[in-house]
Amino acid sequence: MHAHHVVILMATWQGAPHLGTQLDSIAAQTHADWSLIVSDDGSTDETRQIVERFAADRPAGQVRLVDGPRAGATRNFLSLLDHVPPDASAAFCDQDDQWLPHKLARAVSALQGLAGPAHYAARTIITDADLRPLAPSRRFLRPLGFRNALVQACMAGNTSVFNRYAVALLQHAAPHAMQAGVISHDWWAYQVSAGHGATLIHDPEPGLLYRQHARSEVGRNDTLPALAARLRKLMAGQFGGWLRANRASLLPLDLPSDSRATLAHLGRMLDSTGPQAIMAMRRGGFYRQTRPGTAALALSALTGALRA
């Protein structure tokens, strides 16, 4: 397989309304060295038939349809990693976006020549249900890294592309993620890659149209109602449960010593309240991309909301 080959991993469920648009945008990529694996979680609409018709119009073997685990989108994406051969890059793909023609080409160019694991992601153009643009996704200004990844998901899964070294790390880590019940495959992937010291690339150029509608797994996060909802989850203890599951998935991995030390500080932050929790947060160096976000994290640690 060519060094620039990208295996696209798409998880589907009841995706018929918008799947054709997404498949057409994949076919229109300027980087043509790709294959597509679609894992369907038991759709009862026309999803499978749409994929089969698309596959029939492509070169033999370029598009494969497999049965998903029927355990939710995160588990479906984790299981898809098993299908990537050792020498290929991989890209996560949602069923209802529209890729811009340069999406894969920019990712391949950014990852080209890197000797170790690397994880690429990009901004998106947020749209309504009819793909009318609303706003670009935010641009992250603080550094990406493990201390950020443990408390914030910044590398959007629908834009993420991994070189072959990063794919190998994810494949090794996926069984532990399944056992721990992580909530988000893209947040977990950011943590695994960052925890192993991978090169992290966040492209300021948008790579796709990100369709917002009632069934979106994660909606727009830069509006006041969305920020308020996130704060409620933070203070209600739900966020602490997510952090614990993520940490449990990472503990069995052979991480560098500095990453293991950071994980230990996270554990102390989650198990403490008051000044001890704040001390653990400071020693771990945990931060979110905005000052209000980091302040909200500190407040939840101080009050014991992360212990729930």
PDB file of C-alpha atoms in Angstrom:
ATOM      1  CA  MET A   1       0.000   0.000   0.000  1.00  0.00           C
ATOM      2  CA  HIS A   2       1.287   3.482  -0.907  1.00  0.00           C
ATOM      3  CA  ALA A   3       2.726   5.553   1.934  1.00  0.00           C
ATOM      4  CA  HIS A   4       0.145   8.287   1.331  1.00  0.00           C
ATOM      5  CA  HIS A   5      -2.843   5.956   1.405  1.00  0.00           C
ATOM      6  CA  VAL A   6      -5.573   7.012   3.845  1.00  0.00           C
ATOM      7  CA  VAL A   7      -8.147   4.574   5.186  1.00  0.00           C
ATOM      8  CA  ILE A   8     -11.335   6.519   5.913  1.00  0.00           C
ATOM      9  CA  LEU A   9     -13.294   5.137   8.868  1.00  0.00           C
ATOM     10  CA  MET A  10     -16.999   5.997   8.837  1.00  0.00           C
ATOM     11  CA  ALA A  11     -19.469   4.892  11.511  1.00  0.00           C
ATOM     12  CA  THR A  12     -23.099   4.959  10.370  1.00  0.00           C
ATOM     13  CA  TRP A  13     -26.536   4.580  11.892  1.00  0.00           C
ATOM     14  CA  GLN A  14     -29.764   5.741  10.252  1.00  0.00           C
ATOM     15  CA  GLY A  15     -27.706   8.061   8.072  1.00  0.00           C
ATOM     16  CA  ALA A  16     -29.714   7.988   4.850  1.00  0.00           C
ATOM     17  CA  PRO A  17     -30.851  11.653   4.776  1.00  0.00           C
ATOM     18  CA  HIS A  18     -27.334  13.084   4.393  1.00  0.00           C
ATOM     19  CA  LEU A  19     -25.048  10.147   3.660  1.00  0.00           C
ATOM     20  CA  GLY A  20     -25.068  10.611  -0.107  1.00  0.00           C
ATOM     21  CA  THR A  21     -23.745  14.156   0.216  1.00  0.00           C
ATOM     22  CA  GLN A  22     -20.890  12.990   2.417  1.00  0.00           C
ATOM     23  CA  LEU A  23     -19.963  10.116   0.105  1.00  0.00           C
ATOM     24  CA  ASP A  24     -19.962  12.428  -2.911  1.00  0.00           C
ATOM     25  CA  SER A  25     -17.602  14.790  -1.082  1.00  0.00           C
ATOM     26  CA  ILE A  26     -15.226  11.914  -0.371  1.00  0.00           C
ATOM     27  CA  ALA A  27     -15.264  10.946  -4.043  1.00  0.00           C
ATOM     28  CA  ALA A  28     -14.392  14.565  -4.927  1.00  0.00           C
ATOM     29  CA  GLN A  29     -11.205  14.685  -2.827  1.00  0.00           C
ATOM     30  CA  THR A  30      -8.154  16.055  -4.613  1.00  0.00           C
ATOM     31  CA  HIS A  31      -6.116  13.398  -2.788  1.00  0.00           C
ATOM     32  CA  ALA A  32      -7.371  10.284  -4.552  1.00  0.00           C
ATOM     33  CA  ASP A  33      -5.352   7.608  -2.723  1.00  0.00           C
ATOM     34  CA  TRP A  34      -7.986   6.539  -0.218  1.00  0.00           C
ATOM     35  CA  SER A  35     -10.178   3.637   0.740  1.00  0.00           C
ATOM     36  CA  LEU A  36     -13.365   3.734   2.788  1.00  0.00           C
ATOM     37  CA  ILE A  37     -14.616   1.340   5.448  1.00  0.00           C
ATOM     38  CA  VAL A  38     -18.196   1.931   6.581  1.00  0.00           C
ATOM     39  CA  SER A  39     -19.276   0.234   9.809  1.00  0.00           C
ATOM     40  CA  ASP A  40     -23.053   0.252  10.091  1.00  0.00           C
ATOM     41  CA  ASP A  41     -24.702  -0.185  13.475  1.00  0.00           C
ATOM     42  CA  GLY A  42     -27.884  -1.866  12.268  1.00  0.00           C
ATOM     43  CA  SER A  43     -29.568   0.891  10.269  1.00  0.00           C
ATOM     44  CA  THR A  44     -33.142   0.193   9.181  1.00  0.00           C
ATOM     45  CA  ASP A  45     -33.315   3.039   6.660  1.00  0.00           C
ATOM     46  CA  GLU A  46     -31.518   3.156   3.295  1.00  0.00           C
ATOM     47  CA  THR A  47     -28.036   3.642   4.769  1.00  0.00           C
ATOM     48  CA  ARG A  48     -26.628   0.271   3.720  1.00  0.00           C
ATOM     49  CA  GLN A  49     -28.132   0.468   0.247  1.00  0.00           C
ATOM     50  CA  ILE A  50     -26.656   3.942  -0.292  1.00  0.00           C
ATOM     51  CA  VAL A  51     -23.209   2.652   0.661  1.00  0.00           C
ATOM     52  CA  GLU A  52     -23.576  -0.407  -1.561  1.00  0.00           C
ATOM     53  CA  ARG A  53     -24.530   1.718  -4.570  1.00  0.00           C
ATOM     54  CA  PHE A  54     -21.593   4.027  -3.921  1.00  0.00           C
ATOM     55  CA  ALA A  55     -19.234   1.043  -3.655  1.00  0.00           C
ATOM     56  CA  ALA A  56     -20.501  -0.347  -6.959  1.00  0.00           C
ATOM     57  CA  ASP A  57     -19.475   2.877  -8.712  1.00  0.00           C
ATOM     58  CA  ARG A  58     -15.949   2.860  -7.262  1.00  0.00           C
ATOM     59  CA  PRO A  59     -12.928   0.665  -8.103  1.00  0.00           C
ATOM     60  CA  ALA A  60     -13.215  -2.855  -6.728  1.00  0.00           C
ATOM     61  CA  GLY A  61     -12.254  -3.048  -3.066  1.00  0.00           C
ATOM     62  CA  GLN A  62     -12.054   0.706  -2.489  1.00  0.00           C
ATOM     63  CA  VAL A  63     -15.235   0.776  -0.381  1.00  0.00           C
ATOM     64  CA  ARG A  64     -16.170  -1.871   2.188  1.00  0.00           C
ATOM     65  CA  LEU A  65     -19.304  -2.176   4.304  1.00  0.00           C
ATOM     66  CA  VAL A  66     -18.999  -4.058   7.602  1.00  0.00           C
ATOM     67  CA  ASP A  67     -21.320  -4.730  10.514  1.00  0.00           C
ATOM     68  CA  GLY A  68     -20.796  -2.520  13.547  1.00  0.00           C
ATOM     69  CA  PRO A  69     -20.923  -3.603  17.205  1.00  0.00           C
ATOM     70  CA  ARG A  70     -24.324  -1.932  17.781  1.00  0.00           C
ATOM     71  CA  ALA A  71     -23.110  -0.304  20.973  1.00  0.00           C
ATOM     72  CA  GLY A  72     -23.107   3.390  20.054  1.00  0.00           C
ATOM     73  CA  ALA A  73     -20.991   5.650  17.880  1.00  0.00           C
ATOM     74  CA  THR A  74     -17.907   5.679  20.114  1.00  0.00           C
ATOM     75  CA  ARG A  75     -17.686   1.887  20.239  1.00  0.00           C
ATOM     76  CA  ASN A  76     -18.279   1.746  16.493  1.00  0.00           C
ATOM     77  CA  PHE A  77     -15.344   4.063  15.747  1.00  0.00           C
ATOM     78  CA  LEU A  78     -13.089   2.185  18.178  1.00  0.00           C
ATOM     79  CA  SER A  79     -13.899  -1.108  16.463  1.00  0.00           C
ATOM     80  CA  LEU A  80     -13.170   0.413  13.042  1.00  0.00           C
ATOM     81  CA  LEU A  81      -9.518   0.887  13.986  1.00  0.00           C
ATOM     82  CA  ASP A  82      -9.022  -2.879  13.738  1.00  0.00           C
ATOM     83  CA  HIS A  83      -9.560  -2.648   9.972  1.00  0.00           C
ATOM     84  CA  VAL A  84      -6.601  -0.339   9.261  1.00  0.00           C
ATOM     85  CA  PRO A  85      -3.531  -2.154   7.838  1.00  0.00           C
ATOM     86  CA  PRO A  86      -0.130  -1.468   9.440  1.00  0.00           C
ATOM     87  CA  ASP A  87       1.222   0.836   6.736  1.00  0.00           C
ATOM     88  CA  ALA A  88      -1.733   3.197   6.242  1.00  0.00           C
ATOM     89  CA  SER A  89      -2.896   6.467   7.707  1.00  0.00           C
ATOM     90  CA  ALA A  90      -6.467   6.676   8.973  1.00  0.00           C
ATOM     91  CA  ALA A  91      -9.161   9.353   9.041  1.00  0.00           C
ATOM     92  CA  PHE A  92     -12.314   9.396  11.149  1.00  0.00           C
ATOM     93  CA  CYS A  93     -15.408  10.416   9.193  1.00  0.00           C
ATOM     94  CA  ASP A  94     -18.936  11.337  10.296  1.00  0.00           C
ATOM     95  CA  GLN A  95     -21.891  10.304   8.168  1.00  0.00           C
ATOM     96  CA  ASP A  96     -23.563  13.683   7.747  1.00  0.00           C
ATOM     97  CA  ASP A  97     -20.856  16.269   7.061  1.00  0.00           C
ATOM     98  CA  GLN A  98     -19.562  17.469   3.705  1.00  0.00           C
ATOM     99  CA  TRP A  99     -15.817  17.349   3.199  1.00  0.00           C
ATOM    100  CA  LEU A 100     -14.205  20.198   1.314  1.00  0.00           C
ATOM    101  CA  PRO A 101     -12.161  18.971  -1.682  1.00  0.00           C
ATOM    102  CA  HIS A 102      -8.786  19.695  -0.085  1.00  0.00           C
ATOM    103  CA  LYS A 103      -9.490  18.001   3.263  1.00  0.00           C
ATOM    104  CA  LEU A 104      -7.398  14.858   2.790  1.00  0.00           C
ATOM    105  CA  ALA A 105      -4.720  16.607   0.739  1.00  0.00           C
ATOM    106  CA  ARG A 106      -4.000  19.127   3.499  1.00  0.00           C
ATOM    107  CA  ALA A 107      -3.842  16.378   6.110  1.00  0.00           C
ATOM    108  CA  VAL A 108      -1.502  14.200   4.053  1.00  0.00           C
ATOM    109  CA  SER A 109       0.754  17.173   3.335  1.00  0.00           C
ATOM    110  CA  ALA A 110       0.912  18.112   7.026  1.00  0.00           C
ATOM    111  CA  LEU A 111       1.711  14.549   8.122  1.00  0.00           C
ATOM    112  CA  GLN A 112       4.199  13.811   5.348  1.00  0.00           C
ATOM    113  CA  GLY A 113       7.733  13.047   6.465  1.00  0.00           C
ATOM    114  CA  LEU A 114       7.079  12.952  10.211  1.00  0.00           C
ATOM    115  CA  ALA A 115       9.112  10.134  11.748  1.00  0.00           C
ATOM    116  CA  GLY A 116       6.975   9.517  14.833  1.00  0.00           C
ATOM    117  CA  PRO A 117       3.266   9.442  15.665  1.00  0.00           C
ATOM    118  CA  ALA A 118       1.262  12.447  14.491  1.00  0.00           C
ATOM    119  CA  HIS A 119      -2.368  13.515  14.825  1.00  0.00           C
ATOM    120  CA  TYR A 120      -3.857  16.104  12.458  1.00  0.00           C
ATOM    121  CA  ALA A 121      -7.145  17.938  12.936  1.00  0.00           C
ATOM    122  CA  ALA A 122      -8.636  21.106  11.495  1.00  0.00           C
ATOM    123  CA  ARG A 123     -11.239  23.772  11.980  1.00  0.00           C
ATOM    124  CA  THR A 124     -14.676  23.329  10.448  1.00  0.00           C
ATOM    125  CA  ILE A 125     -17.382  25.530   9.010  1.00  0.00           C
ATOM    126  CA  ILE A 126     -20.419  25.095  11.250  1.00  0.00           C
ATOM    127  CA  THR A 127     -23.663  24.974   9.265  1.00  0.00           C
ATOM    128  CA  ASP A 128     -27.353  24.463   9.825  1.00  0.00           C
ATOM    129  CA  ALA A 129     -29.129  21.265   8.828  1.00  0.00           C
ATOM    130  CA  ASP A 130     -29.203  22.404   5.190  1.00  0.00           C
ATOM    131  CA  LEU A 131     -25.449  23.162   5.073  1.00  0.00           C
ATOM    132  CA  ARG A 132     -25.945  26.924   5.206  1.00  0.00           C
ATOM    133  CA  PRO A 133     -22.805  28.302   6.893  1.00  0.00           C
ATOM    134  CA  LEU A 134     -23.233  29.764  10.368  1.00  0.00           C
ATOM    135  CA  ALA A 135     -19.688  30.344  11.613  1.00  0.00           C
ATOM    136  CA  PRO A 136     -16.219  28.823  11.586  1.00  0.00           C
ATOM    137  CA  SER A 137     -15.319  26.681  14.553  1.00  0.00           C
ATOM    138  CA  ARG A 138     -13.055  28.356  17.041  1.00  0.00           C
ATOM    139  CA  ARG A 139      -9.314  28.557  16.644  1.00  0.00           C
ATOM    140  CA  PHE A 140      -7.375  27.248  19.619  1.00  0.00           C
ATOM    141  CA  LEU A 141      -4.716  29.655  20.844  1.00  0.00           C
ATOM    142  CA  ARG A 142      -3.192  27.786  23.778  1.00  0.00           C
ATOM    143  CA  PRO A 143      -0.790  24.898  23.139  1.00  0.00           C
ATOM    144  CA  LEU A 144      -2.159  21.451  22.434  1.00  0.00           C
ATOM    145  CA  GLY A 145      -0.807  18.703  24.661  1.00  0.00           C
ATOM    146  CA  PHE A 146      -1.539  16.068  27.280  1.00  0.00           C
ATOM    147  CA  ARG A 147      -2.301  18.546  30.087  1.00  0.00           C
ATOM    148  CA  ASN A 148      -4.992  20.067  27.901  1.00  0.00           C
ATOM    149  CA  ALA A 149      -6.190  16.781  26.415  1.00  0.00           C
ATOM    150  CA  LEU A 150      -7.011  15.277  29.806  1.00  0.00           C
ATOM    151  CA  VAL A 151      -9.574  18.007  30.510  1.00  0.00           C
ATOM    152  CA  GLN A 152     -10.739  19.170  27.062  1.00  0.00           C
ATOM    153  CA  ALA A 153     -11.496  17.686  23.648  1.00  0.00           C
ATOM    154  CA  CYS A 154      -9.857  19.922  21.027  1.00  0.00           C
ATOM    155  CA  MET A 155      -9.047  17.596  18.107  1.00  0.00           C
ATOM    156  CA  ALA A 156     -12.409  17.107  16.402  1.00  0.00           C
ATOM    157  CA  GLY A 157     -12.935  13.529  15.299  1.00  0.00           C
ATOM    158  CA  ASN A 158     -14.625  14.440  12.035  1.00  0.00           C
ATOM    159  CA  THR A 159     -11.433  16.242  10.975  1.00  0.00           C
ATOM    160  CA  SER A 160      -8.864  13.901  12.556  1.00  0.00           C
ATOM    161  CA  VAL A 161      -6.264  12.067  10.464  1.00  0.00           C
ATOM    162  CA  PHE A 162      -3.529   9.896  11.998  1.00  0.00           C
ATOM    163  CA  ASN A 163      -0.268   8.728  10.471  1.00  0.00           C
ATOM    164  CA  ARG A 164       0.593   5.043  10.654  1.00  0.00           C
ATOM    165  CA  TYR A 165       2.552   5.404  13.882  1.00  0.00           C
ATOM    166  CA  ALA A 166      -0.384   7.069  15.621  1.00  0.00           C
ATOM    167  CA  VAL A 167      -2.764   4.454  14.215  1.00  0.00           C
ATOM    168  CA  ALA A 168      -0.671   1.736  15.859  1.00  0.00           C
ATOM    169  CA  LEU A 169      -0.936   3.524  19.220  1.00  0.00           C
ATOM    170  CA  LEU A 170      -4.706   3.822  18.882  1.00  0.00           C
ATOM    171  CA  GLN A 171      -5.106   0.190  17.877  1.00  0.00           C
ATOM    172  CA  HIS A 172      -3.164  -0.941  20.939  1.00  0.00           C
ATOM    173  CA  ALA A 173      -5.149   1.367  23.233  1.00  0.00           C
ATOM    174  CA  ALA A 174      -8.655   0.731  21.850  1.00  0.00           C
ATOM    175  CA  PRO A 175      -9.456  -2.413  23.907  1.00  0.00           C
ATOM    176  CA  HIS A 176      -8.738  -0.487  27.108  1.00  0.00           C
ATOM    177  CA  ALA A 177     -10.999   2.350  25.934  1.00  0.00           C
ATOM    178  CA  MET A 178     -13.811  -0.109  25.306  1.00  0.00           C
ATOM    179  CA  GLN A 179     -13.368  -1.661  28.735  1.00  0.00           C
ATOM    180  CA  ALA A 180     -13.336   1.734  30.452  1.00  0.00           C
ATOM    181  CA  GLY A 181     -16.396   2.978  28.560  1.00  0.00           C
ATOM    182  CA  VAL A 182     -14.958   6.254  27.278  1.00  0.00           C
ATOM    183  CA  ILE A 183     -17.633   8.639  26.071  1.00  0.00           C
ATOM    184  CA  SER A 184     -15.884  10.125  23.033  1.00  0.00           C
ATOM    185  CA  HIS A 185     -13.569   8.469  20.528  1.00  0.00           C
ATOM    186  CA  ASP A 186     -12.056  11.759  19.384  1.00  0.00           C
ATOM    187  CA  TRP A 187     -11.348  13.049  22.892  1.00  0.00           C
ATOM    188  CA  TRP A 188      -9.776   9.689  23.721  1.00  0.00           C
ATOM    189  CA  ALA A 189      -7.683   9.757  20.520  1.00  0.00           C
ATOM    190  CA  TYR A 190      -6.358  13.219  21.431  1.00  0.00           C
ATOM    191  CA  GLN A 191      -5.372  11.891  24.860  1.00  0.00           C
ATOM    192  CA  VAL A 192      -3.655   8.785  23.501  1.00  0.00           C
ATOM    193  CA  SER A 193      -1.678  10.680  20.874  1.00  0.00           C
ATOM    194  CA  ALA A 194      -0.762  13.549  23.213  1.00  0.00           C
ATOM    195  CA  GLY A 195       0.100  11.170  26.044  1.00  0.00           C
ATOM    196  CA  HIS A 196       2.611   9.401  23.803  1.00  0.00           C
ATOM    197  CA  GLY A 197       4.212  12.672  22.727  1.00  0.00           C
ATOM    198  CA  ALA A 198       2.802  12.655  19.201  1.00  0.00           C
ATOM    199  CA  THR A 199       3.082  15.677  16.941  1.00  0.00           C
ATOM    200  CA  LEU A 200      -0.242  17.526  17.196  1.00  0.00           C
ATOM    201  CA  ILE A 201      -1.341  19.649  14.237  1.00  0.00           C
ATOM    202  CA  HIS A 202      -4.464  21.818  14.265  1.00  0.00           C
ATOM    203  CA  ASP A 203      -4.986  23.321  10.820  1.00  0.00           C
ATOM    204  CA  PRO A 204      -6.540  26.819  10.893  1.00  0.00           C
ATOM    205  CA  GLU A 205      -7.989  26.176   7.418  1.00  0.00           C
ATOM    206  CA  PRO A 206     -11.453  24.536   7.684  1.00  0.00           C
ATOM    207  CA  GLY A 207     -11.657  21.082   6.166  1.00  0.00           C
ATOM    208  CA  LEU A 208     -15.382  20.391   6.095  1.00  0.00           C
ATOM    209  CA  LEU A 209     -18.918  21.648   6.522  1.00  0.00           C
ATOM    210  CA  TYR A 210     -20.082  20.485   9.953  1.00  0.00           C
ATOM    211  CA  ARG A 211     -23.824  19.945   9.822  1.00  0.00           C
ATOM    212  CA  GLN A 212     -25.724  20.828  13.006  1.00  0.00           C
ATOM    213  CA  HIS A 213     -29.058  19.155  13.663  1.00  0.00           C
ATOM    214  CA  ALA A 214     -30.949  17.380  16.411  1.00  0.00           C
ATOM    215  CA  ARG A 215     -29.027  14.111  16.032  1.00  0.00           C
ATOM    216  CA  SER A 216     -25.536  15.614  16.091  1.00  0.00           C
ATOM    217  CA  GLU A 217     -23.434  13.812  18.675  1.00  0.00           C
ATOM    218  CA  VAL A 218     -21.731  17.032  19.748  1.00  0.00           C
ATOM    219  CA  GLY A 219     -23.228  20.351  18.755  1.00  0.00           C
ATOM    220  CA  ARG A 220     -21.852  23.806  18.375  1.00  0.00           C
ATOM    221  CA  ASN A 221     -19.928  24.689  21.544  1.00  0.00           C
ATOM    222  CA  ASP A 222     -19.225  28.403  21.192  1.00  0.00           C
ATOM    223  CA  THR A 223     -22.675  29.838  21.958  1.00  0.00           C
ATOM    224  CA  LEU A 224     -23.827  31.038  25.383  1.00  0.00           C
ATOM    225  CA  PRO A 225     -26.471  28.276  25.755  1.00  0.00           C
ATOM    226  CA  ALA A 226     -23.888  25.627  24.843  1.00  0.00           C
ATOM    227  CA  LEU A 227     -21.356  27.045  27.287  1.00  0.00           C
ATOM    228  CA  ALA A 228     -23.991  27.182  30.021  1.00  0.00           C
ATOM    229  CA  ALA A 229     -24.924  23.551  29.365  1.00  0.00           C
ATOM    230  CA  ARG A 230     -21.277  22.528  29.637  1.00  0.00           C
ATOM    231  CA  LEU A 231     -20.934  24.371  32.941  1.00  0.00           C
ATOM    232  CA  ARG A 232     -24.003  22.576  34.305  1.00  0.00           C
ATOM    233  CA  LYS A 233     -22.482  19.213  33.374  1.00  0.00           C
ATOM    234  CA  LEU A 234     -19.208  20.246  34.955  1.00  0.00           C
ATOM    235  CA  MET A 235     -20.825  21.163  38.258  1.00  0.00           C
ATOM    236  CA  ALA A 236     -23.267  18.222  38.283  1.00  0.00           C
ATOM    237  CA  GLY A 237     -20.486  15.643  38.335  1.00  0.00           C
ATOM    238  CA  GLN A 238     -21.009  14.238  34.840  1.00  0.00           C
ATOM    239  CA  PHE A 239     -17.721  15.674  33.644  1.00  0.00           C
ATOM    240  CA  GLY A 240     -15.872  14.020  36.509  1.00  0.00           C
ATOM    241  CA  GLY A 241     -17.256  10.662  35.440  1.00  0.00           C
ATOM    242  CA  TRP A 242     -15.973  11.224  31.921  1.00  0.00           C
ATOM    243  CA  LEU A 243     -12.525  12.136  33.248  1.00  0.00           C
ATOM    244  CA  ARG A 244     -12.423   8.979  35.373  1.00  0.00           C
ATOM    245  CA  ALA A 245     -13.339   6.753  32.430  1.00  0.00           C
ATOM    246  CA  ASN A 246     -10.712   8.401  30.243  1.00  0.00           C
ATOM    247  CA  ARG A 247      -8.064   8.039  32.939  1.00  0.00           C
ATOM    248  CA  ALA A 248      -8.940   4.369  33.426  1.00  0.00           C
ATOM    249  CA  SER A 249      -8.461   3.774  29.693  1.00  0.00           C
ATOM    250  CA  LEU A 250      -4.991   5.357  29.783  1.00  0.00           C
ATOM    251  CA  LEU A 251      -3.569   3.744  32.923  1.00  0.00           C
ATOM    252  CA  PRO A 252      -2.741   0.374  31.266  1.00  0.00           C
ATOM    253  CA  LEU A 253      -0.767   2.042  28.451  1.00  0.00           C
ATOM    254  CA  ASP A 254       3.021   2.244  28.289  1.00  0.00           C
ATOM    255  CA  LEU A 255       3.144   6.027  28.490  1.00  0.00           C
ATOM    256  CA  PRO A 256       6.295   8.101  29.003  1.00  0.00           C
ATOM    257  CA  SER A 257       7.152   8.875  32.622  1.00  0.00           C
ATOM    258  CA  ASP A 258       6.079  12.516  32.403  1.00  0.00           C
ATOM    259  CA  SER A 259       2.652  11.511  31.079  1.00  0.00           C
ATOM    260  CA  ARG A 260       2.264   8.942  33.854  1.00  0.00           C
ATOM    261  CA  ALA A 261       3.095  11.624  36.415  1.00  0.00           C
ATOM    262  CA  THR A 262       0.464  13.891  34.871  1.00  0.00           C
ATOM    263  CA  LEU A 263      -2.093  11.076  35.091  1.00  0.00           C
ATOM    264  CA  ALA A 264      -1.262  10.666  38.773  1.00  0.00           C
ATOM    265  CA  HIS A 265      -1.961  14.358  39.381  1.00  0.00           C
ATOM    266  CA  LEU A 266      -5.287  13.956  37.570  1.00  0.00           C
ATOM    267  CA  GLY A 267      -6.195  11.093  39.887  1.00  0.00           C
ATOM    268  CA  ARG A 268      -5.436  13.224  42.933  1.00  0.00           C
ATOM    269  CA  MET A 269      -7.489  16.104  41.534  1.00  0.00           C
ATOM    270  CA  LEU A 270     -10.455  13.795  40.951  1.00  0.00           C
ATOM    271  CA  ASP A 271     -10.249  12.262  44.427  1.00  0.00           C
ATOM    272  CA  SER A 272      -9.789  15.495  46.390  1.00  0.00           C
ATOM    273  CA  THR A 273     -11.704  18.638  47.253  1.00  0.00           C
ATOM    274  CA  GLY A 274     -10.774  22.095  48.426  1.00  0.00           C
ATOM    275  CA  PRO A 275      -7.151  23.265  48.428  1.00  0.00           C
ATOM    276  CA  GLN A 276      -5.809  19.744  47.822  1.00  0.00           C
ATOM    277  CA  ALA A 277      -7.756  19.473  44.569  1.00  0.00           C
ATOM    278  CA  ILE A 278      -6.512  22.884  43.443  1.00  0.00           C
ATOM    279  CA  MET A 279      -2.954  21.908  44.350  1.00  0.00           C
ATOM    280  CA  ALA A 280      -3.244  18.730  42.250  1.00  0.00           C
ATOM    281  CA  MET A 281      -4.650  20.735  39.346  1.00  0.00           C
ATOM    282  CA  ARG A 282      -1.759  23.195  39.526  1.00  0.00           C
ATOM    283  CA  ARG A 283       0.887  20.512  39.856  1.00  0.00           C
ATOM    284  CA  GLY A 284      -0.614  18.660  36.928  1.00  0.00           C
ATOM    285  CA  GLY A 285      -0.694  21.871  34.911  1.00  0.00           C
ATOM    286  CA  PHE A 286      -4.215  21.190  33.627  1.00  0.00           C
ATOM    287  CA  TYR A 287      -5.811  23.883  31.495  1.00  0.00           C
ATOM    288  CA  ARG A 288      -8.614  24.452  29.052  1.00  0.00           C
ATOM    289  CA  GLN A 289      -8.309  26.719  26.035  1.00  0.00           C
ATOM    290  CA  THR A 290      -9.955  29.741  27.675  1.00  0.00           C
ATOM    291  CA  ARG A 291      -9.479  31.351  31.067  1.00  0.00           C
ATOM    292  CA  PRO A 292     -13.190  31.009  31.942  1.00  0.00           C
ATOM    293  CA  GLY A 293     -13.004  27.324  31.026  1.00  0.00           C
ATOM    294  CA  THR A 294      -9.976  26.765  33.233  1.00  0.00           C
ATOM    295  CA  ALA A 295     -11.639  28.731  36.037  1.00  0.00           C
ATOM    296  CA  ALA A 296     -14.748  26.552  35.765  1.00  0.00           C
ATOM    297  CA  LEU A 297     -12.570  23.447  35.980  1.00  0.00           C
ATOM    298  CA  ALA A 298     -10.892  24.830  39.102  1.00  0.00           C
ATOM    299  CA  LEU A 299     -14.267  25.621  40.678  1.00  0.00           C
ATOM    300  CA  SER A 300     -15.553  22.110  40.024  1.00  0.00           C
ATOM    301  CA  ALA A 301     -12.393  20.636  41.550  1.00  0.00           C
ATOM    302  CA  LEU A 302     -12.572  22.962  44.557  1.00  0.00           C
ATOM    303  CA  THR A 303     -16.204  22.111  45.328  1.00  0.00           C
ATOM    304  CA  GLY A 304     -15.794  18.369  44.837  1.00  0.00           C
ATOM    305  CA  ALA A 305     -18.028  18.254  41.753  1.00  0.00           C
ATOM    306  CA  LEU A 306     -15.459  16.073  39.975  1.00  0.00           C
ATOM    307  CA  ARG A 307     -15.765  13.396  42.666  1.00  0.00           C
ATOM    308  CA  ALA A 308     -19.376  12.531  41.815  1.00  0.00           C
TER     309      ALA A 308
END
